[in-house]
Amino acid sequence: MLTQYFTKVVVWLFAKRGQKSASERVRTLSNLVSDYRIMIRLTGLVPMAQYVRYAEQFPAQTRLLQWLDRIMNLTLVCYYPLEHIYWLGAHQILPFSENLVDIAGYWSCRFWAVWVAMQFVRLGEEYRLIQGKRREIYTRDKIDAAQMQVELDAVGAETKSWKTQLLINACYFPLTLHWSIRGSTFPDVAVGVCGTVAAVAQACNVWKATA
């Protein structure tokens, strides 16, 4: 993911310096990585179906989060087949018309945009729950200082992770809008910057979770 987006920034830098040949070579690499990432999502519906089942068996903390999960899962159930149609048709693996491929490409991104928009709502609810935990710790009658600090540290770590998720989502949102709108003028270098920030932030979250 980092390679896909950062190379767009490199393409812009080379082009700005007049190094057209280098710019085109890096652009080719960027396109290949992007194409590969779409290809490996061809089996995306399988883990998606498993997650839908898991989400129903183990409900979220609140009713709102549970319904958000269902709506967001539905958007992905729509997103994956449309992206598959786009990729398979664009590579002429299946005989889809150009019009169908074009429509599928735009609508897959629009469902992704809905998912990202709903993620903002989800993050808002999660923040409310985090603040509730913090208030509960401070207002608890019987708790020693050491235990309080341990629990506050845990809430602090949760808050940092939440902020990173908010940053990632904020970076993805303009990208989803860009790819959802015909004739979008959002510059490719901006796509690269937003995607690079999201990729680095996501890598940091994964590293912290496994450290």
PDB file of C-alpha atoms in Angstrom:
ATOM      1  CA  MET A   1       0.000   0.000   0.000  1.00  0.00           C
ATOM      2  CA  LEU A   2       2.804   2.391   0.907  1.00  0.00           C
ATOM      3  CA  THR A   3       4.571   1.639  -2.380  1.00  0.00           C
ATOM      4  CA  GLN A   4       1.398   2.228  -4.396  1.00  0.00           C
ATOM      5  CA  TYR A   5       0.830   5.700  -2.980  1.00  0.00           C
ATOM      6  CA  PHE A   6       4.341   6.956  -2.308  1.00  0.00           C
ATOM      7  CA  THR A   7       5.353   6.239  -5.910  1.00  0.00           C
ATOM      8  CA  LYS A   8       2.697   8.761  -6.996  1.00  0.00           C
ATOM      9  CA  VAL A   9       4.565  11.426  -5.036  1.00  0.00           C
ATOM     10  CA  VAL A  10       7.844  10.297  -6.621  1.00  0.00           C
ATOM     11  CA  VAL A  11       6.230  10.518 -10.089  1.00  0.00           C
ATOM     12  CA  TRP A  12       5.242  14.117  -9.365  1.00  0.00           C
ATOM     13  CA  LEU A  13       8.746  15.001  -8.110  1.00  0.00           C
ATOM     14  CA  PHE A  14      10.415  13.558 -11.202  1.00  0.00           C
ATOM     15  CA  ALA A  15       7.933  15.270 -13.516  1.00  0.00           C
ATOM     16  CA  LYS A  16       8.485  18.593 -11.764  1.00  0.00           C
ATOM     17  CA  ARG A  17      12.221  18.272 -12.372  1.00  0.00           C
ATOM     18  CA  GLY A  18      11.656  17.471 -16.035  1.00  0.00           C
ATOM     19  CA  GLN A  19      12.786  13.852 -15.707  1.00  0.00           C
ATOM     20  CA  LYS A  20      10.017  12.463 -17.896  1.00  0.00           C
ATOM     21  CA  SER A  21      11.553   9.036 -18.487  1.00  0.00           C
ATOM     22  CA  ALA A  22      12.088   8.356 -14.773  1.00  0.00           C
ATOM     23  CA  SER A  23       8.617   9.683 -14.018  1.00  0.00           C
ATOM     24  CA  GLU A  24       7.003   7.268 -16.509  1.00  0.00           C
ATOM     25  CA  ARG A  25       8.951   4.280 -15.170  1.00  0.00           C
ATOM     26  CA  VAL A  26       7.853   4.981 -11.605  1.00  0.00           C
ATOM     27  CA  ARG A  27       4.281   5.549 -12.826  1.00  0.00           C
ATOM     28  CA  THR A  28       4.356   2.094 -14.436  1.00  0.00           C
ATOM     29  CA  LEU A  29       5.489   0.596 -11.125  1.00  0.00           C
ATOM     30  CA  SER A  30       2.735   2.448  -9.271  1.00  0.00           C
ATOM     31  CA  ASN A  31       0.088   1.169 -11.692  1.00  0.00           C
ATOM     32  CA  LEU A  32       1.378  -2.405 -11.410  1.00  0.00           C
ATOM     33  CA  VAL A  33       1.253  -2.311  -7.611  1.00  0.00           C
ATOM     34  CA  SER A  34      -2.257  -0.842  -7.710  1.00  0.00           C
ATOM     35  CA  ASP A  35      -3.355  -3.549 -10.139  1.00  0.00           C
ATOM     36  CA  TYR A  36      -1.835  -6.266  -7.955  1.00  0.00           C
ATOM     37  CA  ARG A  37      -3.637  -4.967  -4.862  1.00  0.00           C
ATOM     38  CA  ILE A  38      -6.964  -5.154  -6.699  1.00  0.00           C
ATOM     39  CA  MET A  39      -6.156  -8.669  -7.915  1.00  0.00           C
ATOM     40  CA  ILE A  40      -5.469 -10.033  -4.427  1.00  0.00           C
ATOM     41  CA  ARG A  41      -8.875  -8.711  -3.325  1.00  0.00           C
ATOM     42  CA  LEU A  42     -10.617 -11.100  -5.756  1.00  0.00           C
ATOM     43  CA  THR A  43     -11.137 -13.474  -2.844  1.00  0.00           C
ATOM     44  CA  GLY A  44     -12.230 -10.660  -0.523  1.00  0.00           C
ATOM     45  CA  LEU A  45     -15.811 -11.901  -0.212  1.00  0.00           C
ATOM     46  CA  VAL A  46     -14.687 -15.063   1.588  1.00  0.00           C
ATOM     47  CA  PRO A  47     -13.198 -13.381   4.701  1.00  0.00           C
ATOM     48  CA  MET A  48     -15.969 -10.783   4.419  1.00  0.00           C
ATOM     49  CA  ALA A  49     -18.617 -13.510   4.785  1.00  0.00           C
ATOM     50  CA  GLN A  50     -16.716 -14.939   7.751  1.00  0.00           C
ATOM     51  CA  TYR A  51     -16.594 -11.535   9.427  1.00  0.00           C
ATOM     52  CA  VAL A  52     -20.333 -10.947   8.861  1.00  0.00           C
ATOM     53  CA  ARG A  53     -21.051 -14.240  10.618  1.00  0.00           C
ATOM     54  CA  TYR A  54     -18.681 -13.339  13.467  1.00  0.00           C
ATOM     55  CA  ALA A  55     -20.262  -9.882  13.892  1.00  0.00           C
ATOM     56  CA  GLU A  56     -23.699 -11.440  14.275  1.00  0.00           C
ATOM     57  CA  GLN A  57     -22.505 -14.090  16.729  1.00  0.00           C
ATOM     58  CA  PHE A  58     -20.609 -11.566  18.861  1.00  0.00           C
ATOM     59  CA  PRO A  59     -22.562  -8.268  18.861  1.00  0.00           C
ATOM     60  CA  ALA A  60     -20.835  -4.920  19.279  1.00  0.00           C
ATOM     61  CA  GLN A  61     -20.867  -2.969  22.555  1.00  0.00           C
ATOM     62  CA  THR A  62     -23.841  -0.791  21.657  1.00  0.00           C
ATOM     63  CA  ARG A  63     -26.892  -1.086  19.452  1.00  0.00           C
ATOM     64  CA  LEU A  64     -25.604   1.760  17.256  1.00  0.00           C
ATOM     65  CA  LEU A  65     -22.266   0.012  16.689  1.00  0.00           C
ATOM     66  CA  GLN A  66     -24.084  -3.205  15.843  1.00  0.00           C
ATOM     67  CA  TRP A  67     -26.203  -1.503  13.183  1.00  0.00           C
ATOM     68  CA  LEU A  68     -23.185   0.377  11.853  1.00  0.00           C
ATOM     69  CA  ASP A  69     -21.391  -2.956  11.486  1.00  0.00           C
ATOM     70  CA  ARG A  70     -24.317  -4.340   9.501  1.00  0.00           C
ATOM     71  CA  ILE A  71     -24.536  -1.322   7.188  1.00  0.00           C
ATOM     72  CA  MET A  72     -20.771  -1.203   6.654  1.00  0.00           C
ATOM     73  CA  ASN A  73     -20.665  -4.937   5.954  1.00  0.00           C
ATOM     74  CA  LEU A  74     -23.448  -4.510   3.417  1.00  0.00           C
ATOM     75  CA  THR A  75     -21.500  -1.782   1.607  1.00  0.00           C
ATOM     76  CA  LEU A  76     -18.496  -4.118   1.341  1.00  0.00           C
ATOM     77  CA  VAL A  77     -20.684  -6.969   0.094  1.00  0.00           C
ATOM     78  CA  CYS A  78     -21.678  -4.593  -2.720  1.00  0.00           C
ATOM     79  CA  TYR A  79     -18.169  -3.196  -3.174  1.00  0.00           C
ATOM     80  CA  TYR A  80     -16.273  -6.425  -3.763  1.00  0.00           C
ATOM     81  CA  PRO A  81     -18.310  -7.887  -6.674  1.00  0.00           C
ATOM     82  CA  LEU A  82     -18.332  -4.510  -8.441  1.00  0.00           C
ATOM     83  CA  GLU A  83     -14.563  -4.195  -8.117  1.00  0.00           C
ATOM     84  CA  HIS A  84     -14.206  -7.772  -9.378  1.00  0.00           C
ATOM     85  CA  ILE A  85     -16.325  -6.931 -12.439  1.00  0.00           C
ATOM     86  CA  TYR A  86     -14.191  -3.838 -13.064  1.00  0.00           C
ATOM     87  CA  TRP A  87     -10.858  -5.670 -12.796  1.00  0.00           C
ATOM     88  CA  LEU A  88     -11.865  -8.780 -14.743  1.00  0.00           C
ATOM     89  CA  GLY A  89     -13.489  -6.672 -17.442  1.00  0.00           C
ATOM     90  CA  ALA A  90     -10.657  -4.151 -17.686  1.00  0.00           C
ATOM     91  CA  HIS A  91      -8.201  -7.007 -18.261  1.00  0.00           C
ATOM     92  CA  GLN A  92     -10.607  -8.678 -20.703  1.00  0.00           C
ATOM     93  CA  ILE A  93     -10.612 -11.864 -18.638  1.00  0.00           C
ATOM     94  CA  LEU A  94     -14.408 -11.850 -18.819  1.00  0.00           C
ATOM     95  CA  PRO A  95     -16.302 -10.366 -21.798  1.00  0.00           C
ATOM     96  CA  PHE A  96     -17.931  -7.416 -20.025  1.00  0.00           C
ATOM     97  CA  SER A  97     -18.812  -4.325 -22.026  1.00  0.00           C
ATOM     98  CA  GLU A  98     -16.732  -1.174 -21.551  1.00  0.00           C
ATOM     99  CA  ASN A  99     -19.808   0.598 -20.217  1.00  0.00           C
ATOM    100  CA  LEU A 100     -20.390  -2.083 -17.562  1.00  0.00           C
ATOM    101  CA  VAL A 101     -16.731  -2.021 -16.548  1.00  0.00           C
ATOM    102  CA  ASP A 102     -16.833   1.769 -16.266  1.00  0.00           C
ATOM    103  CA  ILE A 103     -20.032   1.770 -14.193  1.00  0.00           C
ATOM    104  CA  ALA A 104     -18.764  -1.038 -11.926  1.00  0.00           C
ATOM    105  CA  GLY A 105     -15.531   0.850 -11.282  1.00  0.00           C
ATOM    106  CA  TYR A 106     -17.283   4.040 -10.206  1.00  0.00           C
ATOM    107  CA  TRP A 107     -19.930   2.312  -8.109  1.00  0.00           C
ATOM    108  CA  SER A 108     -17.414   0.127  -6.289  1.00  0.00           C
ATOM    109  CA  CYS A 109     -15.641   3.324  -5.182  1.00  0.00           C
ATOM    110  CA  ARG A 110     -18.968   4.903  -4.178  1.00  0.00           C
ATOM    111  CA  PHE A 111     -19.748   1.988  -1.888  1.00  0.00           C
ATOM    112  CA  TRP A 112     -16.234   2.341  -0.448  1.00  0.00           C
ATOM    113  CA  ALA A 113     -16.973   6.052   0.104  1.00  0.00           C
ATOM    114  CA  VAL A 114     -20.143   5.130   2.016  1.00  0.00           C
ATOM    115  CA  TRP A 115     -18.107   2.725   4.160  1.00  0.00           C
ATOM    116  CA  VAL A 116     -15.574   5.459   4.977  1.00  0.00           C
ATOM    117  CA  ALA A 117     -18.360   7.943   5.793  1.00  0.00           C
ATOM    118  CA  MET A 118     -19.978   5.403   8.131  1.00  0.00           C
ATOM    119  CA  GLN A 119     -16.583   4.821   9.734  1.00  0.00           C
ATOM    120  CA  PHE A 120     -16.638   8.456  10.906  1.00  0.00           C
ATOM    121  CA  VAL A 121     -19.932   7.731  12.684  1.00  0.00           C
ATOM    122  CA  ARG A 122     -18.446   4.573  14.170  1.00  0.00           C
ATOM    123  CA  LEU A 123     -15.391   6.472  15.399  1.00  0.00           C
ATOM    124  CA  GLY A 124     -17.675   9.041  17.011  1.00  0.00           C
ATOM    125  CA  GLU A 125     -19.493   6.309  18.945  1.00  0.00           C
ATOM    126  CA  GLU A 126     -16.212   4.662  19.931  1.00  0.00           C
ATOM    127  CA  TYR A 127     -14.920   7.998  21.235  1.00  0.00           C
ATOM    128  CA  ARG A 128     -18.057   8.350  23.361  1.00  0.00           C
ATOM    129  CA  LEU A 129     -17.371   4.921  24.865  1.00  0.00           C
ATOM    130  CA  ILE A 130     -13.718   5.768  25.539  1.00  0.00           C
ATOM    131  CA  GLN A 131     -14.702   8.973  27.321  1.00  0.00           C
ATOM    132  CA  GLY A 132     -17.242   6.982  29.321  1.00  0.00           C
ATOM    133  CA  LYS A 133     -14.493   4.627  30.501  1.00  0.00           C
ATOM    134  CA  ARG A 134     -12.363   7.595  31.550  1.00  0.00           C
ATOM    135  CA  ARG A 135     -15.224   9.176  33.529  1.00  0.00           C
ATOM    136  CA  GLU A 136     -16.033   5.848  35.186  1.00  0.00           C
ATOM    137  CA  ILE A 137     -12.431   5.492  36.402  1.00  0.00           C
ATOM    138  CA  TYR A 138     -12.354   9.002  37.895  1.00  0.00           C
ATOM    139  CA  THR A 139     -15.762   8.683  39.577  1.00  0.00           C
ATOM    140  CA  ARG A 140     -15.257   5.186  41.007  1.00  0.00           C
ATOM    141  CA  ASP A 141     -15.519   5.159  44.797  1.00  0.00           C
ATOM    142  CA  LYS A 142     -12.931   2.559  45.716  1.00  0.00           C
ATOM    143  CA  ILE A 143      -9.806   2.361  43.590  1.00  0.00           C
ATOM    144  CA  ASP A 144      -6.162   2.718  44.595  1.00  0.00           C
ATOM    145  CA  ALA A 145      -3.830   5.083  42.779  1.00  0.00           C
ATOM    146  CA  ALA A 146      -1.760   2.327  41.127  1.00  0.00           C
ATOM    147  CA  GLN A 147      -4.815   0.556  39.717  1.00  0.00           C
ATOM    148  CA  MET A 148      -6.254   3.870  38.537  1.00  0.00           C
ATOM    149  CA  GLN A 149      -3.022   4.669  36.677  1.00  0.00           C
ATOM    150  CA  VAL A 150      -3.005   1.250  34.996  1.00  0.00           C
ATOM    151  CA  GLU A 151      -6.563   1.701  33.780  1.00  0.00           C
ATOM    152  CA  LEU A 152      -5.945   5.300  32.672  1.00  0.00           C
ATOM    153  CA  ASP A 153      -2.876   4.158  30.730  1.00  0.00           C
ATOM    154  CA  ALA A 154      -5.021   1.560  28.960  1.00  0.00           C
ATOM    155  CA  VAL A 155      -7.617   4.209  28.083  1.00  0.00           C
ATOM    156  CA  GLY A 156      -4.804   6.506  26.923  1.00  0.00           C
ATOM    157  CA  ALA A 157      -3.473   3.802  24.583  1.00  0.00           C
ATOM    158  CA  GLU A 158      -6.999   3.244  23.274  1.00  0.00           C
ATOM    159  CA  THR A 159      -7.349   6.985  22.651  1.00  0.00           C
ATOM    160  CA  LYS A 160      -4.078   7.107  20.698  1.00  0.00           C
ATOM    161  CA  SER A 161      -5.211   4.192  18.538  1.00  0.00           C
ATOM    162  CA  TRP A 162      -8.538   5.963  17.975  1.00  0.00           C
ATOM    163  CA  LYS A 163      -6.754   9.142  16.846  1.00  0.00           C
ATOM    164  CA  THR A 164      -4.674   7.141  14.378  1.00  0.00           C
ATOM    165  CA  GLN A 165      -7.824   5.498  12.987  1.00  0.00           C
ATOM    166  CA  LEU A 166      -9.399   8.928  12.597  1.00  0.00           C
ATOM    167  CA  LEU A 167      -6.329  10.142  10.676  1.00  0.00           C
ATOM    168  CA  ILE A 168      -6.424   7.082   8.398  1.00  0.00           C
ATOM    169  CA  ASN A 169     -10.108   7.571   7.679  1.00  0.00           C
ATOM    170  CA  ALA A 170      -9.665  11.303   7.063  1.00  0.00           C
ATOM    171  CA  CYS A 171      -6.974  10.476   4.474  1.00  0.00           C
ATOM    172  CA  TYR A 172      -9.093   7.839   2.755  1.00  0.00           C
ATOM    173  CA  PHE A 173     -12.207  10.004   2.481  1.00  0.00           C
ATOM    174  CA  PRO A 174     -10.970  12.404  -0.255  1.00  0.00           C
ATOM    175  CA  LEU A 175      -9.623   9.416  -2.188  1.00  0.00           C
ATOM    176  CA  THR A 176     -12.985   7.660  -2.181  1.00  0.00           C
ATOM    177  CA  LEU A 177     -14.700  10.844  -3.352  1.00  0.00           C
ATOM    178  CA  HIS A 178     -12.071  11.372  -6.065  1.00  0.00           C
ATOM    179  CA  TRP A 179     -12.533   7.874  -7.518  1.00  0.00           C
ATOM    180  CA  SER A 180     -16.330   8.099  -7.198  1.00  0.00           C
ATOM    181  CA  ILE A 181     -16.738  11.290  -9.234  1.00  0.00           C
ATOM    182  CA  ARG A 182     -16.450  11.337 -13.001  1.00  0.00           C
ATOM    183  CA  GLY A 183     -13.993  13.958 -14.181  1.00  0.00           C
ATOM    184  CA  SER A 184     -12.571  14.597 -10.701  1.00  0.00           C
ATOM    185  CA  THR A 185      -9.787  17.185 -10.702  1.00  0.00           C
ATOM    186  CA  PHE A 186      -8.173  15.928  -7.489  1.00  0.00           C
ATOM    187  CA  PRO A 187      -4.444  15.836  -8.400  1.00  0.00           C
ATOM    188  CA  ASP A 188      -2.609  12.510  -8.475  1.00  0.00           C
ATOM    189  CA  VAL A 189       0.098  13.849  -6.167  1.00  0.00           C
ATOM    190  CA  ALA A 190      -2.598  14.615  -3.563  1.00  0.00           C
ATOM    191  CA  VAL A 191      -3.787  11.013  -3.921  1.00  0.00           C
ATOM    192  CA  GLY A 192      -0.206   9.969  -3.226  1.00  0.00           C
ATOM    193  CA  VAL A 193       0.159  12.199  -0.173  1.00  0.00           C
ATOM    194  CA  CYS A 194      -3.162  11.118   1.382  1.00  0.00           C
ATOM    195  CA  GLY A 195      -2.491   7.457   0.672  1.00  0.00           C
ATOM    196  CA  THR A 196       1.066   7.633   2.013  1.00  0.00           C
ATOM    197  CA  VAL A 197      -0.055   9.224   5.290  1.00  0.00           C
ATOM    198  CA  ALA A 198      -2.806   6.600   5.660  1.00  0.00           C
ATOM    199  CA  ALA A 199      -0.367   3.763   4.912  1.00  0.00           C
ATOM    200  CA  VAL A 200       2.233   4.982   7.440  1.00  0.00           C
ATOM    201  CA  ALA A 201      -0.429   5.528  10.113  1.00  0.00           C
ATOM    202  CA  GLN A 202      -1.872   2.069   9.458  1.00  0.00           C
ATOM    203  CA  ALA A 203       1.576   0.494   9.699  1.00  0.00           C
ATOM    204  CA  CYS A 204       2.143   2.273  13.033  1.00  0.00           C
ATOM    205  CA  ASN A 205      -1.143   0.921  14.398  1.00  0.00           C
ATOM    206  CA  VAL A 206      -0.240  -2.629  13.334  1.00  0.00           C
ATOM    207  CA  TRP A 207       3.249  -2.307  14.829  1.00  0.00           C
ATOM    208  CA  LYS A 208       1.861  -1.066  18.170  1.00  0.00           C
ATOM    209  CA  ALA A 209      -0.736  -3.855  18.236  1.00  0.00           C
ATOM    210  CA  THR A 210       1.907  -6.543  17.723  1.00  0.00           C
ATOM    211  CA  ALA A 211       4.704  -4.989  19.796  1.00  0.00           C
TER     212      ALA A 211
END
